[in-house]
Coordinates of C-alpha atoms in Angstrom, one line a residue:
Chain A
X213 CA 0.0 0.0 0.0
X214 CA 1.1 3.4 -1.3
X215 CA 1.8 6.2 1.5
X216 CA 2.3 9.7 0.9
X217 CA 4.1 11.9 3.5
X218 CA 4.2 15.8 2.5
X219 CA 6.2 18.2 4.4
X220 CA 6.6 22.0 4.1
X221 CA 5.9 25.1 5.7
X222 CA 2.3 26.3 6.0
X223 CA 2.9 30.6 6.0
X224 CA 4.7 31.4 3.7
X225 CA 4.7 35.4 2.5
X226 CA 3.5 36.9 -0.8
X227 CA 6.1 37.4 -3.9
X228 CA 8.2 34.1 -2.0
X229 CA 8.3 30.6 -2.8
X230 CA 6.1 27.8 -2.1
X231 CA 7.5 24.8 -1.4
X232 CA 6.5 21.3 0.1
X233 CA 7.8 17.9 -0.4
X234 CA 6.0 14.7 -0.7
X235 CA 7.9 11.3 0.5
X236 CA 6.9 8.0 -1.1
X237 CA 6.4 4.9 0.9
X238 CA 5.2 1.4 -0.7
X239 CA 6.0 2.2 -4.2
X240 CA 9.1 4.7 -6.0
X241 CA 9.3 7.9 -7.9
X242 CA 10.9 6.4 -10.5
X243 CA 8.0 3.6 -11.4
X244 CA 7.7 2.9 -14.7
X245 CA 3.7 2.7 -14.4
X246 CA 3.1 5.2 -11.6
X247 CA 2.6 9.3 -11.9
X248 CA 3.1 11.8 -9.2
X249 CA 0.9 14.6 -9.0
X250 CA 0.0 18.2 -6.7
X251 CA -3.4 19.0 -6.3
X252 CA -4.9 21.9 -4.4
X253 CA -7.6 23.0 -3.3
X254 CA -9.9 26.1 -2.1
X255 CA -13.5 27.6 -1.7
X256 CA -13.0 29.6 -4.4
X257 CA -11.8 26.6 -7.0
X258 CA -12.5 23.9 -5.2
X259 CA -9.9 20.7 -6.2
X260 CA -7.3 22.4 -8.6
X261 CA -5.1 19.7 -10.4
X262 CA -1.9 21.4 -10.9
X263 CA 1.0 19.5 -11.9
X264 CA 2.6 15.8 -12.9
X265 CA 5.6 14.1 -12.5
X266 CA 6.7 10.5 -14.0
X267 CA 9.2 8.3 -15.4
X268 CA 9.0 6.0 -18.5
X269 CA 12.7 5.7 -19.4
X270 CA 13.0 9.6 -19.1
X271 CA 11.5 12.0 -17.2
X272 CA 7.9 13.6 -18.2
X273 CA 6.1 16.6 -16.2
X274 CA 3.4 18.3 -17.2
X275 CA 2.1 21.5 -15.1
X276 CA -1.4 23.6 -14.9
X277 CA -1.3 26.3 -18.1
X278 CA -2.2 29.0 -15.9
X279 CA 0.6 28.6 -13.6
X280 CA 3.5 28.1 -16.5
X281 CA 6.0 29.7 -15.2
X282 CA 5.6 29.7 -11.8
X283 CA 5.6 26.3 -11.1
X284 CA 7.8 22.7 -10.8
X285 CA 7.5 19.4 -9.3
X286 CA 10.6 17.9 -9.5
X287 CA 11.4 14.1 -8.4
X288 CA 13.9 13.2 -6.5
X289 CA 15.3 9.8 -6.8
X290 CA 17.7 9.4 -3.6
X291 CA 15.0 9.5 -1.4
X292 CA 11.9 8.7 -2.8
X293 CA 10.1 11.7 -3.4
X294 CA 9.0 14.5 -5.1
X295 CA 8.8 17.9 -4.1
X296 CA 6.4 21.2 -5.5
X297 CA 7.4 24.6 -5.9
X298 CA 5.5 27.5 -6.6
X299 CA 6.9 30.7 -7.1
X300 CA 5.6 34.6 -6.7
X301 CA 2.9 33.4 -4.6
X302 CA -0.2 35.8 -3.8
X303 CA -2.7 35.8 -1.1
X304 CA -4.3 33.7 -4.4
X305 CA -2.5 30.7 -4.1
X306 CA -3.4 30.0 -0.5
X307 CA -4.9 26.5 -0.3
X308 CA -4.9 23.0 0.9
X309 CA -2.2 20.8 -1.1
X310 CA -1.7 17.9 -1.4
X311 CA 0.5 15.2 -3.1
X312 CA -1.8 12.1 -4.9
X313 CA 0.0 9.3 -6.9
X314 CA -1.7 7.4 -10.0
X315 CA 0.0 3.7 -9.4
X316 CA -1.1 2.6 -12.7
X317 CA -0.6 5.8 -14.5
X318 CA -4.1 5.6 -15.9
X319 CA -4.6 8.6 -14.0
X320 CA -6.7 7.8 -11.2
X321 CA -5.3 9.3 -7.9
X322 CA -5.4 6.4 -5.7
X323 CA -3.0 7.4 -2.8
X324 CA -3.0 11.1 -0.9
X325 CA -1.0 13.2 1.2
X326 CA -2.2 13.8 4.3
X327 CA -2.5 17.7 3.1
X328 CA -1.0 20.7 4.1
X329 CA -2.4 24.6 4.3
X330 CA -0.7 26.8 2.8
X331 CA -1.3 30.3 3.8
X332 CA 0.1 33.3 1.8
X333 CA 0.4 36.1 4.1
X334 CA 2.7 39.0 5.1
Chain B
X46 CA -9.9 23.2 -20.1
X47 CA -13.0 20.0 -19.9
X48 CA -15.6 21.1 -17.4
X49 CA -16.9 18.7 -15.2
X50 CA -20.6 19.6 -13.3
X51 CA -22.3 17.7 -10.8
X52 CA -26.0 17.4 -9.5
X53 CA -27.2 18.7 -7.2
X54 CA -24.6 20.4 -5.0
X55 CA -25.8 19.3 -1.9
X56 CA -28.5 16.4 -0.9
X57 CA -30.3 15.1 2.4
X58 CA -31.2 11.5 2.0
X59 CA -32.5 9.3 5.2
X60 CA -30.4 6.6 6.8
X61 CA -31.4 3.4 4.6
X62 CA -32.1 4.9 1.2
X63 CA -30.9 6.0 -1.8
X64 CA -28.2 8.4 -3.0
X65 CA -27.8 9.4 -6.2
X66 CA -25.6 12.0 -7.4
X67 CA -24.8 13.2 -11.3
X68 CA -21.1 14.6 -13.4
X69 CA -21.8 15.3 -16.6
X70 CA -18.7 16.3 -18.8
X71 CA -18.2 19.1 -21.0
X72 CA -16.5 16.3 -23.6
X73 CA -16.8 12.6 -23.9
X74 CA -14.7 11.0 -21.5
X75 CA -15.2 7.3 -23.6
X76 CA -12.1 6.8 -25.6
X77 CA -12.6 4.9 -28.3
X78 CA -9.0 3.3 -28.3
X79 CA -9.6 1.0 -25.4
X80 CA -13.7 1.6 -25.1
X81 CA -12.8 2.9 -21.2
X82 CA -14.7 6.2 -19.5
X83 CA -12.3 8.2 -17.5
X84 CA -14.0 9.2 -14.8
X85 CA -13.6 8.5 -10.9
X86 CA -15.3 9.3 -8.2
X87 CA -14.2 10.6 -4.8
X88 CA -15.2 10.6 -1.2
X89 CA -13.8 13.4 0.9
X90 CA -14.5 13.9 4.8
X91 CA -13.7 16.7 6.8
X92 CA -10.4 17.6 7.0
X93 CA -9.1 14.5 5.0
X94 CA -8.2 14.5 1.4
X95 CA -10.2 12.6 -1.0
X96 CA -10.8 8.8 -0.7
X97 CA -10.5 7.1 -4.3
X98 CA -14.5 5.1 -4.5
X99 CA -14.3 4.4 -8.0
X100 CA -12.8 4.6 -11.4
X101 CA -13.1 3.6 -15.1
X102 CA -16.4 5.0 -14.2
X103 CA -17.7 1.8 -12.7
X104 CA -15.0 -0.4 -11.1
X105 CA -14.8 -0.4 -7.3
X106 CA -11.8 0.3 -5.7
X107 CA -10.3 -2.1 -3.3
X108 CA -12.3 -1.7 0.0
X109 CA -15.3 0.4 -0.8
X110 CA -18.5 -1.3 0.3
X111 CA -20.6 -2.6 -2.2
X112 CA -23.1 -0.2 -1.4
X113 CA -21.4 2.2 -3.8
X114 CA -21.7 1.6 -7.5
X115 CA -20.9 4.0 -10.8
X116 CA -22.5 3.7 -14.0
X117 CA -22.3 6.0 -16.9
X118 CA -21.2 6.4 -20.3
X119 CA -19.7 9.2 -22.4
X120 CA -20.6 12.4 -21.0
X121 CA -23.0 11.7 -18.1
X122 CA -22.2 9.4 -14.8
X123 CA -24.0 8.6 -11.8
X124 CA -22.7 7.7 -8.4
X125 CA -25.0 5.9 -6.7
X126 CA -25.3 4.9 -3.0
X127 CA -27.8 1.9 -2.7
X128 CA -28.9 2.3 0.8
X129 CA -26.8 5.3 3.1
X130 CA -25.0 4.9 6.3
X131 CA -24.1 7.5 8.5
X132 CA -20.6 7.2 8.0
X133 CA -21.4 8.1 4.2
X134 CA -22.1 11.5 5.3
X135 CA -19.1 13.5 3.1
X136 CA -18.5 15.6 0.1
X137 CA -18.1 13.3 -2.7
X138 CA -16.5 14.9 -6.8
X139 CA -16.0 13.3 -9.9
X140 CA -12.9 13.9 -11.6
X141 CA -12.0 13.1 -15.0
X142 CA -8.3 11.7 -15.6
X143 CA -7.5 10.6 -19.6
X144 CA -5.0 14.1 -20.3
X145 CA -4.0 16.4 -18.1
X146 CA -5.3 19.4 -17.2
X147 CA -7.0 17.1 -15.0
X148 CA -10.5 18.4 -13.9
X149 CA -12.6 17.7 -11.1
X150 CA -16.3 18.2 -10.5
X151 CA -17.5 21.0 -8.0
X152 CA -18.4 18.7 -5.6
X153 CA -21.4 17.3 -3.9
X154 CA -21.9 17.6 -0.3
X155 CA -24.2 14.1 1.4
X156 CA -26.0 14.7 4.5
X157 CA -28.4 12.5 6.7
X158 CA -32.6 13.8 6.5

């Protein structure tokens, strides 16, 4: 069984960078069928797919058009995780994140972070 | 991006009886390449993150009671709860998974008449 264990600050202040990690337990980062995903979410846009990370003999990641730019999730094979940043953060991007894995890559999130809050504030 | 939008966004059903809530998608989610909706449903309780229920629009996750069942083809799905618990109480969202930009449903919040 797939566990998910994300980590990262919850205040963080407007025109910094968010960033949280996401540790992998029961399966690995660099699965050939799995995909690694950040998800948030909010009252005012409820759940918010935002970007994907995954291996199939190279690396792939695919990111949330409106946040191009801003945004990477970057894997991290030595120790089994993946981790989310978010750059030039506004009092728009506060939310609850978390970290969900696809174990067949079809696309279905079947494992979650516990979540974090992320709170953009001076 | 696909838009995904569920029916109704709230319901009060009485312990015992039916459930039903609706996604329809603003695109056919069928793909004709392996005849397989993409569309899953979710379960999410207060101050947890969502609980995969379902997927391929009708296949049962590991777990879930059998009370819970997805049908559906195309562009409209239905998750339906045979006969509600109180434990069922939750918000529950389709989300539809073939290319990303993923996109979820608004969600559907289940309470007890």
């Amino acid at each position: 069984q797939v566990q998910l264990q994300q980590s990262g600050p919850g205040l963080v202040k407007p025109s910094q960078t968010l960033s949280l990690t996401c540790a992998i337990s029961g399966d690995s980062v660099s699965s050939n069928s799995a995909t690694w995903n950040w998800i948030r979410q909010s009252p005012s846009r409820g759940l918010e797919w935002l970007a994907r990370t995954y291996y199939r003999s190279r690396w792939y990641n695919d990111y949330a058009v409106s946040l191009r730019g801003r945004i990477t999730n970057n894997p991290d094979t030595s120790k089994n995780q993946f981790s989310l940043q978010l750059r030039s953060v506004t009092p728009e991007d506060t939310a609850v994140y978390y970290c969900a894995g696809a174990s067949t890559g079809a696309g279905y999130l079947d494992s979650w972070g516990q979540g974090t809050l992320v709170t953009v504030s001076s | 991006d696909i838009v995904m939008t569920q029916s109704p966004d709230s319901l009060a059903v009485s312990l015992g009886e039916r459930a039903t809530i609706n996604c329809k998608s603003s695109q056919s989610v069928l793909y004709s390449s392996n005849n397989k909706n993409y569309l899953a449903w979710y379960q999410q309780k207060p101050g947890q993150p969502p609980k995969l229920l379902i997927y391929w629009a009708s296949t049962r996750e590991s777990g879930v009671p059998d009370r819970f069942s997805g049908s559906g083809s195309g562009t409209d799905f239905t998750l339906t709860i045979s006969s509600l618990q109180a434990e069922d109480v939750a918000v529950y969202y389709c989300h539809r998974y073939y290319s990303t930009p993923y996109t979820f449903g608004q969600g559907t919040k289940l309470e007890i008449k």
